[in-house]
Short mmCIF file of C-alpha atoms and ligand atoms in Angstrom, two decimals:
data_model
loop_
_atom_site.label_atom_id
_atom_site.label_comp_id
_atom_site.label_asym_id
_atom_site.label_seq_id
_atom_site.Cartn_x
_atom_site.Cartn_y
_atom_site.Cartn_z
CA UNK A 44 120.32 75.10 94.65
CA UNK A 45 122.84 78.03 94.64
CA UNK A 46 123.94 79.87 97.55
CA UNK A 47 126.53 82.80 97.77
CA UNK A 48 129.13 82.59 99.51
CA UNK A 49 130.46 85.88 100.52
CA UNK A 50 133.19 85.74 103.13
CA UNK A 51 135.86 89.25 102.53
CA UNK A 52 132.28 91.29 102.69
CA UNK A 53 128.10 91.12 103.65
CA UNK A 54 125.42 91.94 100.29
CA UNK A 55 125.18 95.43 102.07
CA UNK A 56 128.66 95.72 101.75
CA UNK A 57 129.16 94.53 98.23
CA UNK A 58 126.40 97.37 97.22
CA UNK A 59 127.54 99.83 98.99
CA UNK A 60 131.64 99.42 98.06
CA UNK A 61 131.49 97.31 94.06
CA UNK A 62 128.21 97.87 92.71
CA UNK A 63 128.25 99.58 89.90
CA UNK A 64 131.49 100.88 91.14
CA UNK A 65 134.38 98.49 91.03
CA UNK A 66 135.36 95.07 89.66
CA UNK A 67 136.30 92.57 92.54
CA UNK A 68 136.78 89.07 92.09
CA UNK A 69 134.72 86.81 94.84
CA UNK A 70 136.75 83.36 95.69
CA UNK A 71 134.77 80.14 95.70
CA UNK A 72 131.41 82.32 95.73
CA UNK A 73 129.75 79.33 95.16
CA UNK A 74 131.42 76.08 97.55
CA UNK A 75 131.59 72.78 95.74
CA UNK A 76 130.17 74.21 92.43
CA UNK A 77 128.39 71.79 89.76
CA UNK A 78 128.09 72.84 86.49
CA UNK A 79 124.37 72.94 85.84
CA UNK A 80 124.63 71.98 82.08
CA UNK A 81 127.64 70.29 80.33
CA UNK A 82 129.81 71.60 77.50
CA UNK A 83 127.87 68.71 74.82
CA UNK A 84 124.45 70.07 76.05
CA UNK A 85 125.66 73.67 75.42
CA UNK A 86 126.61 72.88 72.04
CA UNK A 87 123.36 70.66 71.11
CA UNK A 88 121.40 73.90 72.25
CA UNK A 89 123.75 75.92 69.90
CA UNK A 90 122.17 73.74 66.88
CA UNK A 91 118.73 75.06 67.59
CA UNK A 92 117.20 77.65 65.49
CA UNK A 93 115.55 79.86 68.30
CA UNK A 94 118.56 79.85 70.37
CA UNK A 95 121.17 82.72 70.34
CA UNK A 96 124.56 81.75 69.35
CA UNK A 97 128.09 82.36 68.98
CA UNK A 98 131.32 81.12 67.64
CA UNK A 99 134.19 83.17 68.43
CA UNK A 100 137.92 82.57 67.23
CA UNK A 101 141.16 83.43 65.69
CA UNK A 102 141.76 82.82 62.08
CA UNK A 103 145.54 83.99 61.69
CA UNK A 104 145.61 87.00 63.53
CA UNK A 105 141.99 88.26 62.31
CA UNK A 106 138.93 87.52 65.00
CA UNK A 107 136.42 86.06 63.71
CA UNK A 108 132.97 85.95 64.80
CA UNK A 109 129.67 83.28 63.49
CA UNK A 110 126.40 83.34 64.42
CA UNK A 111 124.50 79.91 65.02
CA UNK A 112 122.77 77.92 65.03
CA UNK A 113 126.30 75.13 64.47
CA UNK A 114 125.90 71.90 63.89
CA UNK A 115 129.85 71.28 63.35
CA UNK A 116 132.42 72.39 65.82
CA UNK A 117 134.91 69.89 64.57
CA UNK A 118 136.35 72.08 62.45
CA UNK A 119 137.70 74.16 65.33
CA UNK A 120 140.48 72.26 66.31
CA UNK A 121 141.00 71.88 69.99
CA UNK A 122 141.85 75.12 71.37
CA UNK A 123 141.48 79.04 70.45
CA UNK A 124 137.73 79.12 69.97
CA UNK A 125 134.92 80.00 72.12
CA UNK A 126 130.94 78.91 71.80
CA UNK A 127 128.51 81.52 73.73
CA UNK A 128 124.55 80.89 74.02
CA UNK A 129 122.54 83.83 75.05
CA UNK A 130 119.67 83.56 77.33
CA UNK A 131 120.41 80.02 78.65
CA UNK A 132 118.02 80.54 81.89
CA UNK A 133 115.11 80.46 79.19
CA UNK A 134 116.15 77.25 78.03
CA UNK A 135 118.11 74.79 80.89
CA UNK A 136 115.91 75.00 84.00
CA UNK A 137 118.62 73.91 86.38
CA UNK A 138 120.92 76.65 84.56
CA UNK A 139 118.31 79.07 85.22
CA UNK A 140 119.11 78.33 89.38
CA UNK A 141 122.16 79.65 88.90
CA UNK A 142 120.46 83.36 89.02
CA UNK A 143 118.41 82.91 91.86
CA UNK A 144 121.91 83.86 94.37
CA UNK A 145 122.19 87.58 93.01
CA UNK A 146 118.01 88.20 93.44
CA UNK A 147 119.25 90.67 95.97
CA UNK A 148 119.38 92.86 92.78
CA UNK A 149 115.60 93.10 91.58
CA UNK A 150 114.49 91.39 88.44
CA UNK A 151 113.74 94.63 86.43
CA UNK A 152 117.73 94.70 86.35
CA UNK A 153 118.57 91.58 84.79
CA UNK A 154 119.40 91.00 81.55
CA UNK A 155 120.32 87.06 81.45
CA UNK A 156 122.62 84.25 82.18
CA UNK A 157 124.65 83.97 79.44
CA UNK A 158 127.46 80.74 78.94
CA UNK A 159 130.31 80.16 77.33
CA UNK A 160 132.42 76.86 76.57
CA UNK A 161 135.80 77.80 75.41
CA UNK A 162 138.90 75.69 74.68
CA UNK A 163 142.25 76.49 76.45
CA UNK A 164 142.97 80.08 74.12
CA UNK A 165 139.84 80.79 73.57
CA UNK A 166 137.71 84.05 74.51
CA UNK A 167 136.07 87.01 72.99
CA UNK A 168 139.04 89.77 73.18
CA UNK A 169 139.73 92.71 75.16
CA UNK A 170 136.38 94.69 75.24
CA UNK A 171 133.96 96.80 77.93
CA UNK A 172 130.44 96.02 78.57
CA UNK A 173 127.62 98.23 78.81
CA UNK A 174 126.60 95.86 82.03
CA UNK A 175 126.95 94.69 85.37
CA UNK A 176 128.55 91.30 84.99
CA UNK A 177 128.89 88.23 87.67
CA UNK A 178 131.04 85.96 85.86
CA UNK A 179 130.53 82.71 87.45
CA UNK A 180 133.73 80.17 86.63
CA UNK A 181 131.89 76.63 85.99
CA UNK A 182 134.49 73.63 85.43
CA UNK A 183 138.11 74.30 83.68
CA UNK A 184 140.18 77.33 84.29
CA UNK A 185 140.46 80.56 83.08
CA UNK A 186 142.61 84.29 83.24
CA UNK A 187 140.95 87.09 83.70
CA UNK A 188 142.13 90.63 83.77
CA UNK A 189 140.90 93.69 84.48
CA UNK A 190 141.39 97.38 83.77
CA UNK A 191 140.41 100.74 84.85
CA UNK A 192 137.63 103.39 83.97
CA UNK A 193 139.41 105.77 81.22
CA UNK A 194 139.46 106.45 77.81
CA UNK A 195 140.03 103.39 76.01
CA UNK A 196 140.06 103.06 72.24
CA UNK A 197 137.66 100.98 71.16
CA UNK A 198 137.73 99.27 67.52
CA UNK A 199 136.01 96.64 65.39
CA UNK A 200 137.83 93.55 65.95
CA UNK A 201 135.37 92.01 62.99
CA UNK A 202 132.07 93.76 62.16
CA UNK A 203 130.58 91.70 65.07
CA UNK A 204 133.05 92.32 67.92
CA UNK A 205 133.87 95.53 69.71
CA UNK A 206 137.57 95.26 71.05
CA UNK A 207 139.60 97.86 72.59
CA UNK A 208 142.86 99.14 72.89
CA UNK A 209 145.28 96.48 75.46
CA UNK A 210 144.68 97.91 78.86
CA UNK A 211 146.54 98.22 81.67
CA UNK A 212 145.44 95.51 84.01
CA UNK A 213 144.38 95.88 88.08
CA UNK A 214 143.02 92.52 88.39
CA UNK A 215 144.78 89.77 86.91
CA UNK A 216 143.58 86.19 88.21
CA UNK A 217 143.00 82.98 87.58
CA UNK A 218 139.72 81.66 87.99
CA UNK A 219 138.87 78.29 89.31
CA UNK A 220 135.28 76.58 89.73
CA UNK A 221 133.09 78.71 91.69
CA UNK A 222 135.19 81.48 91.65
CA UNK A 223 133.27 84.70 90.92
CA UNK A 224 134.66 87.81 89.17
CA UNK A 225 132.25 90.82 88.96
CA UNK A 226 132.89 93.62 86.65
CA UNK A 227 130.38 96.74 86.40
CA UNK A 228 129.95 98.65 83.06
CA UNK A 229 133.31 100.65 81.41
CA UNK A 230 135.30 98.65 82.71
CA UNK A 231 137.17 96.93 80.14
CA UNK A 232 138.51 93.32 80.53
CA UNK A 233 139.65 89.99 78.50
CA UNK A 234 138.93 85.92 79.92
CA UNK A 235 141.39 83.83 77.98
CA UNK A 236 140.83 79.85 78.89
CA UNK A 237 143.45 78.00 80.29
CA UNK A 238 142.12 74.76 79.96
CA UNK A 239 138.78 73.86 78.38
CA UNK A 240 136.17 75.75 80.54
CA UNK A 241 132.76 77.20 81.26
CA UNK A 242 131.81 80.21 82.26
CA UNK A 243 128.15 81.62 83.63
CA UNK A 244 127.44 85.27 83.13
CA UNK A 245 124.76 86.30 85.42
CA UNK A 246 124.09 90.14 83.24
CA UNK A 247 122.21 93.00 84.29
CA UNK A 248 121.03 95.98 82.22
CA UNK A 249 119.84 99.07 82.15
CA UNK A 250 118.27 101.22 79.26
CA UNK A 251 119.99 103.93 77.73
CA UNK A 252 117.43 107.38 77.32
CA UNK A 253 117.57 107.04 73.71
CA UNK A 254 116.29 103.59 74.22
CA UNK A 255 113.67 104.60 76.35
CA UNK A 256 112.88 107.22 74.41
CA UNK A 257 112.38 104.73 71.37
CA UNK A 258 110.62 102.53 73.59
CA UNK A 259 108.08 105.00 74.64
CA UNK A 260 107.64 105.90 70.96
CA UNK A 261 106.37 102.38 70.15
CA UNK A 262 104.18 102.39 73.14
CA UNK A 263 102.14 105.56 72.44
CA UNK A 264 102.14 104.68 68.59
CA UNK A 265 100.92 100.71 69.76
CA UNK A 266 98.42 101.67 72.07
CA UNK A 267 97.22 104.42 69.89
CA UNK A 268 97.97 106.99 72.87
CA UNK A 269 99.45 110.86 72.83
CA UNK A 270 97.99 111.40 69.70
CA UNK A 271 97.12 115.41 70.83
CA UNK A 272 97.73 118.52 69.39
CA UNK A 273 99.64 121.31 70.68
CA UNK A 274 97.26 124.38 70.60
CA UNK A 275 98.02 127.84 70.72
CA UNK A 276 94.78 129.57 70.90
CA UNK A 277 94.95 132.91 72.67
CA UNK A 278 98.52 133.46 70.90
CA UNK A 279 99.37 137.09 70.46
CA UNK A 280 101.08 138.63 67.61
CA UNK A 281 104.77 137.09 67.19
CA UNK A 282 107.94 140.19 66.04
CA UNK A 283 110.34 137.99 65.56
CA UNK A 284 108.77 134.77 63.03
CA UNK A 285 112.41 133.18 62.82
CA UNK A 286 112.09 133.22 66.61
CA UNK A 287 110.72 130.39 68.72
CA UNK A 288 110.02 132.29 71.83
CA UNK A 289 110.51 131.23 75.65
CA UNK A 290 106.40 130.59 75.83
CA UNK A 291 106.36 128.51 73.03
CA UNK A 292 109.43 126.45 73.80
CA UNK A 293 107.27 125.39 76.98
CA UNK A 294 104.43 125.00 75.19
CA UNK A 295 106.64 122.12 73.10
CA UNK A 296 108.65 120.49 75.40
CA UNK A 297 105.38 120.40 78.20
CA UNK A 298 103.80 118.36 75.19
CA UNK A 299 106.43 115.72 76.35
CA UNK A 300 106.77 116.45 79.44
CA UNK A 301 102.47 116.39 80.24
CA UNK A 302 103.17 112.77 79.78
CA UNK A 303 106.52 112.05 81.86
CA UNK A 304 104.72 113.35 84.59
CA UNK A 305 101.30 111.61 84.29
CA UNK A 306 102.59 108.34 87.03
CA UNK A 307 99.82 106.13 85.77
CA UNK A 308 100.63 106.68 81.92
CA UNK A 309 104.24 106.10 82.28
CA UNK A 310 104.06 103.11 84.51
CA UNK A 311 101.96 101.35 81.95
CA UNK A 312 105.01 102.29 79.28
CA UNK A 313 107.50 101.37 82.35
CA UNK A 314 105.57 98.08 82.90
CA UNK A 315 104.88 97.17 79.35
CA UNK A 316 108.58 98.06 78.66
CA UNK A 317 110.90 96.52 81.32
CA UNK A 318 108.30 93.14 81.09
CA UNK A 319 109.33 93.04 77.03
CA UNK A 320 111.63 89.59 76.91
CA UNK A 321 114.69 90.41 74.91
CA UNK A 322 115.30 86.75 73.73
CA UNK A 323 112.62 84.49 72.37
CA UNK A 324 110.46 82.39 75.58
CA UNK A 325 110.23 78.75 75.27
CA UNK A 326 106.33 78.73 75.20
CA UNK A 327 105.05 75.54 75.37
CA UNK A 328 101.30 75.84 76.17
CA UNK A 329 99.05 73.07 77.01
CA UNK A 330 97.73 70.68 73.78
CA UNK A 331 94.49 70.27 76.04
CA UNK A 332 93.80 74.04 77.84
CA UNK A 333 93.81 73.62 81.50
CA UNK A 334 90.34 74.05 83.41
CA UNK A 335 89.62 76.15 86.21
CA UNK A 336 88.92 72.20 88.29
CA UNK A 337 92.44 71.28 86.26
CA UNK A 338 94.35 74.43 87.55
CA UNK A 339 92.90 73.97 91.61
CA UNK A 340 93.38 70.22 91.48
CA UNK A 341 96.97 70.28 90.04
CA UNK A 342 97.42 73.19 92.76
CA UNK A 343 97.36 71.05 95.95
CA UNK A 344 99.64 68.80 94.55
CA UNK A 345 102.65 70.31 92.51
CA UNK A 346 104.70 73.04 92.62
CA UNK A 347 103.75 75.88 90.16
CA UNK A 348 107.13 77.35 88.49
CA UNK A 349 107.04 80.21 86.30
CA UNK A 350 108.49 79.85 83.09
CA UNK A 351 112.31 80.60 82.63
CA UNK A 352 113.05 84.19 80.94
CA UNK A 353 109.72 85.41 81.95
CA UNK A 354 109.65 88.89 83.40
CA UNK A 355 106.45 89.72 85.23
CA UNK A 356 106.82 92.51 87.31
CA UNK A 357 104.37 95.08 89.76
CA UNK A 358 104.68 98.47 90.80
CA UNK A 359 104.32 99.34 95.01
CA UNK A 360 102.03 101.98 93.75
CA UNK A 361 99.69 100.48 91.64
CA UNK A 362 99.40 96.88 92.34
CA UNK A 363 96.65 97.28 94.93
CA UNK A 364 94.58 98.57 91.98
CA UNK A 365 94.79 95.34 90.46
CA UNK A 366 97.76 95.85 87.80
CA UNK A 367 100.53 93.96 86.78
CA UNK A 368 102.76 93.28 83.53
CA UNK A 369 103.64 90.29 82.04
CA UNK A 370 105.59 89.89 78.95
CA UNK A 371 105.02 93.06 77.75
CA UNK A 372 101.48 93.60 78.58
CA UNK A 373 99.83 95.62 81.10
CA UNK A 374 97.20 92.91 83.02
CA UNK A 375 94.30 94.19 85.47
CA UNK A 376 93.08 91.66 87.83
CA UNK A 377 90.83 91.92 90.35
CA UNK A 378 92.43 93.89 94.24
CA UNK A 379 91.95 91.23 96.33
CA UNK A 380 94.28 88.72 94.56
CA UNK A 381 97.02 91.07 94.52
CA UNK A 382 98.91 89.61 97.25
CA UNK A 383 99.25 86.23 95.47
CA UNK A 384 99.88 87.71 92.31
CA UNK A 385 102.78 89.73 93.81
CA UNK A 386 103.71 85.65 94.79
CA UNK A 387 103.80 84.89 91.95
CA UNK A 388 106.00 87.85 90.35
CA UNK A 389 108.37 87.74 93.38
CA UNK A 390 109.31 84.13 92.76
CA UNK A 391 110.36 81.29 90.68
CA UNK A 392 108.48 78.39 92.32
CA UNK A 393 105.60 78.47 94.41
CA UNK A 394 104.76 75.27 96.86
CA UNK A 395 101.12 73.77 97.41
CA UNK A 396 101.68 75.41 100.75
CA UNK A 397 102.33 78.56 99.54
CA UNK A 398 99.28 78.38 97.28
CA UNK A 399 96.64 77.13 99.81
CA UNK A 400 95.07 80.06 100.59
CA UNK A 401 94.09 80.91 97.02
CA UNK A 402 93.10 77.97 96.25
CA UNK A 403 89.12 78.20 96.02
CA UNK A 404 89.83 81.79 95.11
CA UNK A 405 87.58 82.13 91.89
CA UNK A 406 89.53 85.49 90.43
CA UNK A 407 93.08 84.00 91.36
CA UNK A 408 91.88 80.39 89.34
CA UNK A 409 91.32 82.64 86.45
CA UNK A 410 94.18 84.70 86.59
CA UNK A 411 96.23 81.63 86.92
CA UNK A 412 94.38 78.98 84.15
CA UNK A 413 95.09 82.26 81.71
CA UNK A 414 98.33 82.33 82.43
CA UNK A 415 99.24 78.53 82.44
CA UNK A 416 97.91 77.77 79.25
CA UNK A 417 99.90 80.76 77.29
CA UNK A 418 102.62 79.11 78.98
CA UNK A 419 103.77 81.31 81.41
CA UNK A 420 103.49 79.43 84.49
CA UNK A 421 103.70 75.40 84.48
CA UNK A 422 103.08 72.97 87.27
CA UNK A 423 106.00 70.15 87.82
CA UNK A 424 105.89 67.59 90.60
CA UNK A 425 107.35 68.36 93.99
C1 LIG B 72 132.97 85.14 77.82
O1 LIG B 72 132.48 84.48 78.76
O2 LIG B 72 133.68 84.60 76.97
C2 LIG B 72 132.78 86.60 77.70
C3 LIG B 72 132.19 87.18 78.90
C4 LIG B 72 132.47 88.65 78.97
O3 LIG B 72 133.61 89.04 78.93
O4 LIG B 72 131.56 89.45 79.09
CO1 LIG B 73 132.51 91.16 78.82
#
């Protein structure tokens, strides 16, 4: 289990003075801090096809970037090279802890929990980030500096890494195990490894418009929606036919905006959307499919967890109508569950406790047997 430990400031304070609004670098954030996964662990997980990896490293003065999956790090040498692995909390469940701290921020926000091993030189070069980043400081050491908003060149370091220009730096630290640095987006910043060392990057994200605007497109086209006609019946003689006149620029851009402001359309795009997982899900369902009598029976005795990477998110407005969305889909379930079903997108692991009221709860054991055996939810021992 991960706590924060915030001593200089309170979680209202750190939202209301750094987030989103200035790096600051949070000393032994996590007491007595364990790595959750070792560096040979990260690098047998960096041989697997579905995982996302990367080698970065120096050759001569050229950076040089690989993507996995590596079965040979040998080559490397000992120092000036760093291995990164995407989207670890959807593959080391004890890694996947190490977000639970910063749930303060809501779910929709996060990206993932990203790790790097890197030997004493090694990092990925000055660049900026389009996110919010807590980088957590596992075991080894590490620099980290800092700069400020402006304009900053950037450059491509190698076709796969975006550097920028050397910055003038306002933090410059070193790092030691559970220190925590956290950087919002712009600001630009460089982690070179003192001695052989890994660091967690809890990441959050937003969408830019054009990606929600691309987003949207493939929901309306999927779901066979907003397939209507402007019509212009009524329309009076145009004098000017180069012209595209005040009433008929409303006439296009309310074709958009008709939609944007129906609430119940756009939260199923919203849902469908922001519940899309952005690295693959480590789906293992059931050889055997679980039974309604299977799912109530292993209730009352394990702990249900939901599957790591897994975004499954409600809206206030709508979930009392029986909606949800899970992985990308848009699920109806029947009112009276939603309570539990809000349980169930609010947290990680759910006790037998937690659970007892639902248990003989016909809609909720259907809700739940669907979900267990695609794989979303899984029961372990408690
Ligand atoms: C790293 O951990 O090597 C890179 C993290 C970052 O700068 O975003
Ligand atoms: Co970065």
């Amino acid at each position: 289990m991960y706590t924060l430990n915030l001593t200089e400031f309170s979680q209202a304070e750190f939202l209301a003075n750094y987030w989103q609004k200035k790096p600051v670098v949070i000393r032994q954030g996590f007491l007595n801090f364990q790595d959750p996964i070792c560096a040979d662990e990260i690098a047998g997980l960096a041989g697997e096809e579905q995982v996302e990896s990367r080698l970065v490293y120096k050759k001569g003065e050229q950076w040089q970037a690989e993507f996995g999956p590596f079965d040979d790090f040998v080559r490397l040498g000992d120092k000036d090279w760093s291995l990164i692995v995407q989207a670890l909390d959807h593959w080391s469940e004890d890694a996947a802890k190490m977000i639970e701290p910063f749930r303060f921020i809501p779910h929709w926000r996060l990206d993932d929990l990203m790790v790097s091993f890197a030997t004493p030189g090694g990092g990925v070069g000055p660049h900026i980030d389009l996110y919010d980043v807590f980088i957590c400081q596992g075991s080894g050491r590490r620099r980290w500096k800092v700069g400020d908003l402006g304009e900053h060149r950037e450059f491509a370091a190698h076709e796969a890494l975006l550097h920028v220009d050397p910055f003038e730096p306002m933090i410059d630290v070193e790092l030691l195990p559970g220190d925590i640095l956290y950087i919002p987006p712009g600001f630009p910043h460089e982690g070179v490894t003192i001695e052989n060392s890994l660091s967690f990057s809890v990441g959050f994200r937003t969408n830019s418009t054009s990606h929600l605007f691309s987003g949207l497109a493939d929901h309306l086209i999927d779901s066979e929606q907003g397939l209507e006609l402007i019509s212009d019946a009524g329309r009076t003689a145009s004098e000017h036919t180069g012209s595209i006149d005040s009433s008929d620029y409303v006439l296009i851009k309310n074709q958009l905006q008709h939609f944007l402001d129906d609430d119940e359309k756009f939260r199923q795009f919203a849902g469908c959307f922001l519940t899309q997982a952005k690295h693959e899900l480590d789906l293992l369902s059931a050889e055997i499919p679980f039974s309604f009598e299977d799912v109530n029976f292993a209730m009352q005795e394990n702990s249900l967890h939901k599957l790591g990477g897994l975004r499954a998110f409600y809206f206030t407005e709508s979930v009392g109508q029986g909606l949800c969305y899970i992985d990308g889909v848009e699920v109806n379930f029947a009112p009276d569950i939603a309570p539990v079903v809000q349980m169930l997108c609010d947290n990680v692991e759910l006790s037998p406790e937690q659970l007892a009221p639902w248990q003989d709860n016909a809609e909720f054991l259907a809700f739940l047997t669907e979900h267990i055996n695609t794989g979303y939810w899984y029961f372990s021992q408690t």
